Coordinates of C-alpha atoms in Angstrom, one line a residue:
M1 CA -22.5 62.6 70.1
R2 CA -23.0 61.0 66.5
R3 CA -20.1 63.0 65.1
L4 CA -17.9 62.0 68.0
L5 CA -18.7 58.4 67.5
T6 CA -18.1 58.6 63.7
G7 CA -14.8 60.2 64.4
L8 CA -13.9 57.4 66.6
V9 CA -14.8 54.9 64.1
C10 CA -12.5 56.6 61.6
V11 CA -9.6 56.6 63.9
V12 CA -10.1 52.9 64.8
A13 CA -10.3 52.1 61.2
L14 CA -7.3 54.1 60.2
A15 CA -5.3 52.6 63.2
G16 CA -6.0 49.0 62.0
P17 CA -3.5 49.0 59.1
A18 CA -0.9 50.5 61.3
A19 CA -1.3 47.9 63.8
A20 CA -1.1 45.2 61.2
G21 CA 2.1 46.8 59.9
A22 CA 3.5 46.4 63.2
A23 CA 2.6 42.9 63.8
T24 CA 5.4 40.4 63.3
T25 CA 3.0 37.4 62.3
P26 CA -0.3 37.1 60.6
A27 CA -1.8 35.9 64.0
L28 CA -1.2 39.4 65.5
T29 CA -3.1 41.3 62.7
T30 CA -6.0 43.5 64.1
V31 CA -7.3 44.8 60.6
P32 CA -11.0 43.9 60.5
T33 CA -12.4 42.3 57.4
A34 CA -16.1 42.8 58.2
P35 CA -18.0 45.5 60.3
V36 CA -17.8 44.9 64.0
F37 CA -20.8 45.2 66.4
N38 CA -21.0 45.4 70.2
G39 CA -23.2 43.1 72.3
K40 CA -26.3 45.5 71.7
G41 CA -25.9 45.2 67.9
R42 CA -24.4 48.7 67.4
L43 CA -21.7 49.4 64.9
I44 CA -18.4 50.0 66.7
Q45 CA -15.8 49.4 63.9
T46 CA -15.7 49.2 60.1
P47 CA -13.2 47.5 57.9
F48 CA -10.5 49.4 56.1
A49 CA -11.5 49.4 52.4
P50 CA -8.6 50.5 50.1
A51 CA -9.3 51.9 46.8
V52 CA -9.9 49.3 44.1
G53 CA -6.5 48.2 42.6
T54 CA -4.5 49.7 45.6
A55 CA -2.7 47.4 47.7
H56 CA -2.9 47.9 51.6
L57 CA 0.2 46.0 52.3
V58 CA 3.8 46.8 51.0
D59 CA 5.9 44.0 49.4
K60 CA 8.5 44.1 52.2
R61 CA 5.8 43.6 54.8
V62 CA 4.1 40.7 52.7
L63 CA 7.5 39.0 52.5
A64 CA 8.0 39.3 56.2
I65 CA 4.5 37.9 56.9
F66 CA 5.1 35.0 54.4
E67 CA 8.6 34.2 55.9
A68 CA 7.2 34.1 59.4
N69 CA 4.8 31.3 58.6
P70 CA 6.2 28.4 60.6
K71 CA 6.1 25.8 57.6
V72 CA 8.0 28.5 55.3
A73 CA 10.5 29.5 58.0
A74 CA 11.3 25.8 58.8
W75 CA 11.9 25.2 55.1
L76 CA 14.2 28.4 54.6
D77 CA 16.4 27.3 57.3
R78 CA 17.7 24.7 54.9
Y79 CA 19.4 27.3 52.8
P80 CA 21.8 29.9 53.3
A81 CA 20.1 33.4 53.4
K82 CA 22.6 35.0 51.1
G83 CA 21.2 33.4 47.9
L84 CA 17.6 33.9 48.5
V85 CA 15.7 35.6 45.8
D86 CA 12.1 36.8 46.3
E87 CA 9.2 38.2 44.3
E88 CA 6.0 39.6 45.6
T89 CA 3.0 40.3 43.2
Y90 CA -0.2 42.0 44.0
D91 CA -3.5 41.0 42.3
S92 CA -6.1 43.6 42.3
K93 CA -8.8 41.1 41.2
T94 CA -8.3 38.8 44.3
Q95 CA -6.9 41.6 46.6
G96 CA -4.1 39.2 47.5
W97 CA -0.3 38.7 47.1
T98 CA 1.6 35.9 45.6
V99 CA 5.1 35.4 47.1
K100 CA 7.8 33.4 45.4
I101 CA 11.3 32.5 46.7
W102 CA 14.2 31.1 44.8
W103 CA 17.7 29.8 45.9
G104 CA 20.5 29.1 43.5
K105 CA 20.5 25.8 41.7
A106 CA 17.5 24.5 43.8
G107 CA 15.2 27.0 41.8
E108 CA 11.9 28.0 43.5
I109 CA 11.8 26.7 47.0
A110 CA 8.7 28.5 48.4
E111 CA 5.5 29.9 47.1
G112 CA 2.3 31.1 48.6
R113 CA -0.5 33.7 48.9
V114 CA -1.0 36.4 51.4
D115 CA -4.5 38.2 51.9
D116 CA -3.9 41.9 51.5
A117 CA -6.7 43.0 53.8
S118 CA -5.9 40.7 56.8
G119 CA -2.4 39.9 56.3
A120 CA -3.2 36.1 56.4
V121 CA -1.2 33.5 54.8
L122 CA -3.8 31.7 52.7
E123 CA -1.5 29.2 51.1
A124 CA 2.2 28.1 51.8
W125 CA 3.9 25.5 49.6
T126 CA 7.6 24.7 50.2
G127 CA 10.0 22.2 48.5
P128 CA 8.5 19.8 46.1
Q129 CA 5.0 21.1 46.8
V130 CA 5.9 24.2 44.8
A131 CA 6.3 22.4 41.4
W132 CA 4.3 19.4 42.2
K133 CA 0.7 20.1 43.0
M134 CA 0.0 16.5 43.4
G135 CA 2.4 16.5 46.4
R136 CA 0.3 19.2 48.2
G137 CA -2.2 16.7 49.9
Y138 CA -5.4 18.0 48.2
K139 CA -8.4 15.9 49.3
G140 CA -9.3 13.3 46.7
A141 CA -6.7 14.3 44.2
F142 CA -6.1 10.8 43.4
G143 CA -8.8 8.3 43.3
G144 CA -11.6 10.8 44.6
T145 CA -12.7 11.0 48.3
K146 CA -14.2 7.5 48.8
I147 CA -11.3 5.2 48.3
N148 CA -9.2 7.6 50.4
N149 CA -11.8 7.6 53.3
P150 CA -10.0 5.6 56.2
W151 CA -13.0 3.6 56.8
I152 CA -13.5 2.4 53.3
W153 CA -9.6 1.9 52.8
G154 CA -9.6 0.2 56.1
A155 CA -12.4 -2.2 55.0
F156 CA -10.5 -3.2 51.8
C157 CA -7.3 -4.0 54.1
L158 CA -9.4 -5.9 56.5
V159 CA -11.3 -7.9 54.0
F160 CA -7.9 -8.6 52.1
F161 CA -6.3 -9.8 55.2
L162 CA -9.2 -12.0 56.7
G163 CA -9.8 -13.5 53.5
L164 CA -6.4 -14.8 52.8
A165 CA -4.7 -15.1 56.2
D166 CA -3.9 -18.5 57.9
F167 CA -5.3 -18.1 61.5
R168 CA -4.3 -21.6 62.4
R169 CA -0.8 -20.4 62.2
P170 CA -0.9 -16.6 63.2
L171 CA 2.9 -16.3 63.0
S172 CA 3.2 -17.8 59.6
I173 CA 5.2 -16.3 56.7
R174 CA 2.1 -16.1 54.7
N175 CA 0.4 -13.8 57.2
L176 CA 3.6 -11.6 57.2
D177 CA 3.4 -11.5 53.4
L178 CA -0.2 -10.2 53.6
L179 CA 0.8 -7.5 56.2
M180 CA 3.8 -6.4 54.0
L181 CA 1.5 -6.1 50.9
L182 CA -0.7 -3.8 52.8
S183 CA 2.3 -1.8 54.5
P184 CA 2.3 1.1 52.0
T185 CA -1.0 2.2 53.5
A186 CA 1.0 4.2 56.0
S187 CA 3.0 5.9 53.3
L188 CA -0.2 6.8 51.4
W189 CA -1.6 8.4 54.5
F190 CA 1.3 10.8 54.7
F191 CA 1.1 11.4 51.0
N192 CA -2.6 12.4 51.1
H193 CA -1.5 14.9 53.9
G194 CA 1.2 16.6 51.9
D195 CA 4.1 15.1 53.9
I196 CA 6.2 13.8 50.9
F197 CA 9.6 13.3 53.1
T198 CA 7.7 11.0 55.4
A199 CA 5.7 9.1 52.7
V200 CA 8.4 8.2 50.3
P201 CA 10.6 6.3 52.6
L202 CA 7.7 4.1 53.9
F203 CA 6.8 2.4 50.5
Y204 CA 10.4 0.9 50.1
P205 CA 10.1 -2.0 52.4
L206 CA 7.4 -3.5 50.4
L207 CA 9.4 -3.4 47.3
A208 CA 12.4 -4.8 48.9
W209 CA 10.4 -7.6 50.5
V210 CA 9.0 -8.6 47.1
V211 CA 12.4 -8.5 45.7
I212 CA 13.9 -10.7 48.5
R213 CA 10.8 -13.0 48.7
G214 CA 10.7 -13.4 44.9
I215 CA 14.2 -14.3 44.5
W216 CA 14.0 -16.9 47.4
I217 CA 11.0 -18.6 45.8
G218 CA 12.4 -18.2 42.3
I219 CA 15.6 -20.1 43.4
T220 CA 14.2 -22.7 45.7
G221 CA 10.8 -23.1 44.0
R222 CA 9.1 -23.2 47.4
G223 CA 5.7 -21.5 47.9
S224 CA 3.6 -20.8 50.8
P225 CA 3.2 -23.9 53.0
T226 CA -0.2 -22.7 54.4
R227 CA -3.7 -22.0 52.9
P228 CA -6.3 -19.5 53.8
V229 CA -9.0 -20.7 56.2
L230 CA -11.9 -19.6 54.1
S231 CA -13.4 -22.0 51.6
A232 CA -13.1 -21.3 47.8
W233 CA -16.8 -20.7 47.6
I234 CA -16.8 -18.0 50.2
L235 CA -13.9 -16.4 48.5
L236 CA -15.8 -16.6 45.1
F237 CA -18.9 -15.1 46.7
A238 CA -16.8 -12.3 48.2
T239 CA -15.2 -11.6 44.9
V240 CA -18.5 -11.2 43.1
F241 CA -19.6 -8.8 45.7
L242 CA -16.3 -6.8 45.5
V243 CA -16.5 -6.6 41.9
A244 CA -19.8 -5.0 42.1
F245 CA -18.6 -2.6 44.7
R246 CA -15.4 -1.7 42.7
V247 CA -17.5 -0.9 39.6
T248 CA -19.8 1.3 41.7
L249 CA -17.0 3.1 43.4
N250 CA -15.4 3.7 40.1
V251 CA -18.8 5.1 38.5
R252 CA -20.0 7.1 41.4
D253 CA -16.9 8.6 43.1
S254 CA -13.5 8.5 41.2
N255 CA -11.5 11.0 39.1
V256 CA -9.3 10.8 36.0
I257 CA -5.8 12.0 36.4
D258 CA -3.6 12.8 33.5
V259 CA -2.6 9.5 32.3
G260 CA -6.1 8.5 31.9
Y261 CA -6.9 11.6 29.9
S262 CA -3.9 10.8 27.7
G263 CA -5.4 7.4 26.8
V264 CA -8.6 8.7 25.6
V265 CA -6.8 11.6 23.7
G266 CA -4.5 8.9 22.0
A267 CA -7.4 6.7 21.1
E268 CA -9.2 9.6 19.4
R269 CA -6.1 10.5 17.4
I270 CA -5.7 7.0 16.2
V271 CA -9.3 6.5 15.2
N272 CA -9.2 9.8 13.4
G273 CA -6.1 9.0 11.4
A274 CA -3.1 10.2 13.4
A275 CA -0.5 8.7 15.6
P276 CA -0.6 10.0 19.2
W277 CA 2.9 11.3 19.5
G278 CA 3.6 14.9 18.7
N279 CA -0.2 15.3 18.1
F280 CA -1.5 16.0 21.7
P281 CA -3.5 19.0 22.5
V282 CA -1.3 22.1 23.5
E283 CA -2.0 25.5 24.9
D284 CA 0.9 27.7 23.6
N285 CA -0.1 30.4 21.0
L286 CA -3.6 29.0 20.4
K287 CA -7.0 30.7 20.7
A288 CA -8.6 30.3 24.0
C289 CA -12.0 28.6 24.0
G290 CA -12.7 28.1 27.8
P291 CA -12.6 29.9 31.1
A292 CA -9.5 30.2 33.3
D293 CA -8.8 27.7 36.0
A294 CA -8.1 28.6 39.7
A295 CA -4.6 29.3 38.9
G296 CA -5.5 31.6 36.1
E297 CA -4.5 29.2 33.4
I298 CA -6.7 28.6 30.3
R299 CA -6.3 25.0 29.2
D300 CA -9.1 24.8 26.6
R301 CA -7.7 26.0 23.3
I302 CA -8.6 25.6 19.7
Q303 CA -6.1 23.0 18.3
T304 CA -4.9 22.6 14.8
N305 CA -7.7 20.0 14.0
G306 CA -10.2 22.8 14.6
R307 CA -11.6 21.3 18.0
C308 CA -11.7 23.0 21.3
E309 CA -9.7 20.5 23.5
S310 CA -8.2 20.7 27.0
A311 CA -4.3 20.8 26.9
N312 CA -2.2 17.7 27.7
P313 CA 1.1 18.4 26.0
Q314 CA 3.0 15.6 27.9
G315 CA 0.5 13.1 27.6
D316 CA 2.2 11.4 24.5
T317 CA 4.9 9.6 26.6
Y318 CA 3.6 6.0 26.5
G319 CA 3.9 3.0 24.2
P320 CA 1.3 2.5 21.5
V321 CA -0.8 0.0 23.2
A322 CA -1.4 2.5 26.2
Y323 CA -3.6 4.4 23.6
E324 CA -4.8 1.4 21.5
A325 CA -6.4 -0.2 24.5
Y326 CA -8.6 3.0 24.9
I327 CA -10.1 2.7 21.5
P328 CA -13.1 0.4 22.4
G329 CA -14.0 2.9 25.3
Y330 CA -13.7 5.9 22.9
L331 CA -15.8 4.1 20.2
T332 CA -18.4 3.3 22.8
V333 CA -18.9 6.7 24.6
G334 CA -16.9 9.2 22.6
W335 CA -14.9 12.3 24.0
S336 CA -16.1 15.8 24.2
G337 CA -12.5 17.3 23.6
K338 CA -12.5 18.4 27.3
W339 CA -10.9 17.1 30.5
D340 CA -14.2 16.4 31.9
D341 CA -15.6 13.3 33.7
L342 CA -14.1 11.3 30.7
P343 CA -16.5 8.3 30.5
A344 CA -14.1 6.5 27.9
A345 CA -11.3 6.5 30.7
H346 CA -13.8 5.0 33.2
F347 CA -14.8 2.4 30.7
T348 CA -11.3 1.4 30.0
S349 CA -10.3 1.4 33.7
I350 CA -13.2 -0.8 34.6
L351 CA -12.6 -3.1 31.6
F352 CA -9.0 -3.9 32.5
D353 CA -9.8 -4.3 36.2
L354 CA -12.3 -6.9 35.3
L355 CA -10.0 -8.5 32.8
S356 CA -7.3 -8.6 35.5
I357 CA -9.6 -10.6 37.9
L358 CA -10.7 -12.8 35.0
G359 CA -7.1 -13.4 34.1
L360 CA -6.1 -14.4 37.6
W361 CA -9.0 -16.7 37.7
L362 CA -8.0 -18.5 34.6
V363 CA -4.3 -18.7 35.9
G364 CA -5.4 -20.2 39.2
L365 CA -7.6 -22.6 37.5
R366 CA -5.0 -23.8 35.2
F367 CA -2.1 -24.1 37.4
G368 CA -3.9 -25.0 40.8
G369 CA -7.5 -25.7 40.5
F370 CA -10.7 -24.2 41.8
K371 CA -9.2 -23.1 45.2
L372 CA -6.3 -21.3 43.8
A373 CA -8.7 -19.6 41.1
A374 CA -10.9 -18.2 43.7
T375 CA -7.8 -17.0 45.9
L376 CA -6.1 -15.1 43.0
A377 CA -9.3 -13.4 41.8
F378 CA -10.1 -12.4 45.6
A379 CA -6.7 -11.1 46.1
W380 CA -7.0 -8.6 43.2
A381 CA -10.6 -7.7 44.0
A382 CA -9.8 -7.2 47.7
Y383 CA -6.6 -5.3 47.4
P384 CA -6.9 -1.7 48.2
F385 CA -4.1 -0.5 45.8
T386 CA -5.7 -2.2 42.7
Q387 CA -8.9 -0.3 43.6
Y388 CA -6.8 3.0 44.2
A389 CA -5.6 2.6 40.4
S390 CA -9.0 2.0 39.4
S391 CA -10.6 4.9 41.2
S392 CA -7.7 7.2 39.7
N393 CA -8.7 5.8 36.3
T394 CA -4.9 5.3 35.3
N395 CA -3.5 3.1 32.7
D396 CA -1.5 1.1 35.3
A397 CA -3.7 -2.0 35.1
L398 CA -3.1 -2.3 31.4
M399 CA 0.4 -3.6 31.7
P400 CA 0.0 -6.4 34.3
C401 CA -3.3 -7.4 32.7
F402 CA -1.4 -8.4 29.5
L403 CA 1.3 -10.1 31.6
I404 CA -1.4 -12.1 33.3
F405 CA -2.8 -13.4 30.2
G406 CA 0.8 -14.1 29.0
F407 CA 1.4 -16.1 32.2
W408 CA -1.8 -17.9 31.6
L409 CA -0.4 -19.0 28.4
A410 CA 3.0 -19.7 29.6
S411 CA 3.2 -23.1 28.1
S412 CA 2.8 -21.5 24.6
P413 CA 5.9 -19.5 23.7
F414 CA 4.2 -17.6 20.9
G415 CA 1.3 -16.5 23.3
R416 CA 3.9 -15.7 26.0
G417 CA 5.8 -13.5 23.6
A418 CA 2.7 -11.8 22.1
F419 CA 1.2 -10.7 25.4
G420 CA 4.7 -9.9 26.7
A421 CA 5.0 -7.5 23.9
L422 CA 1.6 -5.9 24.3
S423 CA 2.6 -5.3 28.1
A424 CA 6.0 -3.9 27.1
W425 CA 4.4 -1.4 24.6
T426 CA 2.1 -0.2 27.2
K427 CA 4.6 0.8 29.7
F428 CA 8.2 0.0 29.3
A429 CA 8.7 -1.5 32.5
S430 CA 7.7 -5.0 31.6
L431 CA 10.6 -5.3 29.2
I432 CA 12.7 -6.1 32.3
V433 CA 11.1 -9.5 32.3
A434 CA 11.5 -10.1 28.5
P435 CA 14.8 -12.2 29.0
L436 CA 13.3 -14.3 31.7
W437 CA 10.1 -15.1 29.6
L438 CA 12.1 -15.7 26.6
T439 CA 13.9 -18.6 28.0
Y440 CA 11.2 -20.2 30.2
P441 CA 11.3 -23.1 31.3
T442 CA 14.3 -24.7 29.9
G443 CA 16.8 -21.8 30.1
R444 CA 17.1 -21.7 26.2
P445 CA 15.9 -18.9 24.1
S446 CA 12.5 -19.8 22.3
R447 CA 12.1 -18.8 18.6
R448 CA 8.4 -18.9 18.8
F449 CA 8.5 -16.5 21.8
V450 CA 10.5 -14.2 19.5
A451 CA 8.0 -14.6 16.7
G452 CA 5.1 -13.8 19.0
F453 CA 6.8 -10.8 20.4
L454 CA 7.7 -9.3 16.9
A455 CA 4.2 -10.0 15.6
A456 CA 2.6 -8.1 18.4
T457 CA 5.2 -5.3 18.3
L458 CA 4.5 -4.8 14.6
A459 CA 0.8 -4.8 15.2
A460 CA 1.0 -2.3 18.1
F461 CA 3.3 0.1 16.0
S462 CA 1.2 0.0 12.9
V463 CA -0.3 3.3 14.0
V464 CA 3.0 5.1 12.7
L465 CA 1.7 4.2 9.2
L466 CA -1.0 6.8 9.8
E467 CA 1.5 9.4 9.4
P468 CA 3.1 10.6 6.0
S469 CA 6.6 9.7 7.1
P470 CA 6.4 6.6 9.5
L471 CA 10.2 6.7 10.1
H472 CA 9.9 10.3 11.3
E473 CA 7.1 9.4 13.5
L474 CA 9.3 6.6 15.1
R475 CA 11.8 9.3 15.9
V476 CA 9.2 11.3 17.5
F477 CA 7.9 8.4 19.5
W478 CA 11.6 7.8 20.8
D479 CA 12.0 11.6 21.7
R480 CA 8.6 11.8 23.4
T481 CA 8.7 8.6 25.3
V482 CA 12.1 7.0 26.0
T483 CA 14.1 10.3 26.1
W484 CA 11.5 12.2 28.2
Q485 CA 10.9 9.2 30.7
V486 CA 14.7 8.7 31.3
G487 CA 15.3 12.3 31.8
R488 CA 12.4 13.3 34.1
D489 CA 12.9 14.2 37.8
S490 CA 10.7 13.6 40.7
P491 CA 10.3 14.2 44.6
F492 CA 8.4 10.8 44.8
S493 CA 11.5 8.9 45.2
L494 CA 14.7 9.0 47.3
W495 CA 16.9 9.3 44.2
D496 CA 16.1 13.0 43.4
W497 CA 15.9 14.5 46.7
R498 CA 19.3 16.2 46.7
Q499 CA 17.7 19.2 44.8
Y500 CA 15.7 19.9 48.0
H501 CA 18.5 19.9 50.6
A502 CA 21.1 22.6 50.4
R503 CA 23.0 20.9 53.4
G504 CA 23.4 17.5 54.7
L505 CA 21.9 15.0 52.1
P506 CA 24.3 12.9 50.0
N507 CA 23.8 12.5 46.3
L508 CA 21.9 9.3 46.1
K509 CA 22.0 9.1 42.3
I510 CA 25.2 7.0 42.5
V511 CA 23.4 4.4 44.7
Q512 CA 20.4 4.5 42.2
H513 CA 22.9 3.8 39.3
V514 CA 24.4 0.8 41.2
L515 CA 21.0 -0.6 41.9
Q516 CA 20.1 -0.2 38.3
A517 CA 23.2 -2.0 37.1
L518 CA 22.4 -4.8 39.6
L519 CA 18.7 -5.0 38.2
V520 CA 20.0 -5.5 34.6
I521 CA 22.3 -8.2 35.7
G522 CA 19.5 -9.8 37.7
A523 CA 17.3 -9.9 34.7
L524 CA 20.0 -11.7 32.6
A525 CA 20.8 -13.9 35.5
A526 CA 17.1 -14.9 35.8
A527 CA 16.9 -16.0 32.3
V528 CA 19.3 -18.9 32.9
A529 CA 19.2 -19.6 36.5
P530 CA 17.6 -21.8 37.7
R531 CA 18.1 -23.4 34.3
R532 CA 14.6 -25.2 34.5
K533 CA 11.8 -23.4 36.1
S534 CA 8.2 -24.1 37.4
P535 CA 5.4 -21.8 36.9
L536 CA 5.7 -20.8 40.5
Q537 CA 9.4 -19.7 39.9
L538 CA 8.4 -17.8 36.7
A539 CA 5.9 -15.9 38.8
A540 CA 8.2 -15.3 41.6
L541 CA 11.0 -13.9 39.5
T542 CA 8.6 -11.9 37.4
A543 CA 7.3 -10.2 40.6
A544 CA 11.0 -9.7 41.9
L545 CA 12.1 -8.0 38.6
L546 CA 9.0 -5.7 38.4
A547 CA 9.3 -4.8 42.0
G548 CA 13.0 -4.3 41.6
F549 CA 12.4 -1.9 38.6
E550 CA 10.1 0.2 40.6
L551 CA 12.8 0.2 43.4
V552 CA 15.1 2.2 41.1
L553 CA 12.6 4.4 39.6
T554 CA 13.0 8.1 40.0
Y555 CA 9.2 8.7 39.4
W556 CA 7.1 6.5 41.4
L557 CA 3.4 6.4 42.4
Y558 CA 1.1 4.1 44.5
T559 CA -0.7 3.2 41.3
Y560 CA 2.3 1.4 40.2
I561 CA 1.9 -1.3 42.9
P562 CA -0.6 -3.3 40.6
W563 CA 2.5 -3.9 38.2
F564 CA 3.9 -6.5 40.3
F565 CA 1.0 -7.5 42.6
P566 CA -0.5 -10.3 40.4
F567 CA 2.8 -12.2 40.4
A568 CA 3.5 -11.6 44.0
A569 CA 0.1 -12.9 44.8
I570 CA 0.8 -16.1 42.7
A571 CA 4.2 -16.6 44.4
L572 CA 3.2 -15.7 47.9
L573 CA -0.4 -17.2 48.1
A574 CA 0.0 -20.4 45.9
P575 CA 0.2 -23.4 48.1
V576 CA 3.8 -25.0 48.0
A577 CA 4.1 -25.2 44.2
L578 CA 2.0 -24.8 41.0
Q579 CA 1.1 -27.9 38.9
R580 CA 2.2 -27.8 35.3
P581 CA -0.7 -27.9 32.9
R582 CA -1.2 -31.1 31.0
E583 CA -1.2 -29.5 27.6
D584 CA 2.4 -28.3 28.2
D585 CA 4.0 -27.4 24.8
A586 CA 6.4 -30.0 23.5
E587 CA 9.1 -27.4 23.2
N588 CA 8.8 -27.0 27.0
P589 CA 9.2 -30.5 28.6
P590 CA 7.9 -30.9 32.2
L591 CA 10.2 -30.8 35.1
E592 CA 12.0 -34.0 35.9
Q593 CA 10.3 -34.1 39.3
P594 CA 7.3 -31.8 39.1
Q595 CA 5.5 -30.9 42.4
L596 CA 1.8 -31.1 42.1
V597 CA -0.8 -29.3 44.0
P598 CA -3.9 -31.1 44.9
S599 CA -7.1 -29.4 43.6
A600 CA -9.6 -28.3 46.3

């Protein structure tokens, strides 16, 4: 009887692979992956265990299983079957298959993993998710898990709206402005779930809204006719609480993405006598000094400086200030050489987050009094997308932070120019507002602005003197930053989607180029019209130009929203108009009929 039972078990075990081979989808696979027992605890089936290093399935079967996956099948329908090229690779260590499918100029369009024993599709990535892992919807990939928690994110949104809304006029334009500022939340939700093609179109309404509202306020000089219901003291106390919560959230549950890591590496290079461009850690042809990651790649390599460092070959693509700003953090807490918790990145992110809040407080205090100061500081502290940038520990708070302090010193052409340059040589986007800031407020170029801009530029680029050939290093800077940034592609905007659609989608690059030309024309026009500008108009046009720059970007992320947010907040939340400070520079005479805002 025992022999008969053993024979039956062997027959069933051998029949399992045949049944799996006949199945049309992984769901019909009958191969057991563990011993099977009946209700009395007796063994009735054993898993098929192929010899180590021997594949159970064949490549054609693996391809059929992968192509039958609903997600993969739907994506492959976009492309003619004639041009498809596939590759199946078996890994004896993981006992699984990697499947890759290419099509013509589109390149690799699908990739995934199939378990050899069960025939189950373990991973399936299509379209932009193949090359862009950040588009796969991995939990907490940006900002960690807390800020992406719907309850915490929703709490930020609720506090932001309740703190700034005008409930006496529920249908006011101010309340609509607040809802529009929060509208990318829907886009982020789809992004976090890996649905790029639904997420991307949903953030454009905000950018278009800021451009339109900024132009309107910039031309008319008319701000918000309403005020928030809460008192300035309540907003101030709420800001203090939010600041403590933001810092805690960054310290206890946040991650550092590549741009934050880049800042730390660049700071280390500068402190140790090297310019950042062309000197970042790489992984090609260097001795390994660490384990392989989940994808089998070894990023830790012995660099030419003799240190074991985690590779970041494309990290040197920013202006010099994007690395110099991390020097205080590096000198305070150092860097291990690895892409670990990176306390220097956390230090810098928290520092510039707090400086942005302080800067907005000073702006409000100078141009509108205590009430506006509390309103603007609260707006940054409660806005979820500024915390999203902080929790991702990016360098995206640096650029607007310098512009905030430049706006605070708007009546000083030299200070305005210096901080404008520091912002521009962090990320080049703020160069779009240089003509506007150059001619504020009279419409005539200011020599002192030029002097401040040049002084800050020379100071920022002094790092090239650390290299034996400064002129050569400037050429490396140009190639590694401007040339690379202009030529990069991305699925995170409408402008580069043609590569993912073999049929039906027009080439939107033409539309993008038209909008880019209009942006440049708008930047030049804003410098001279209106000829005389108030601080409110300067803020509104600054927001419009920065949002317009993001509108035409090929590569866009949610961490870019803080670029224009401070100036959108000033333009949309300031009551009616901003008062011109009494110490206005003699070179910038006041408006003929200035509108003043009474202090709270």
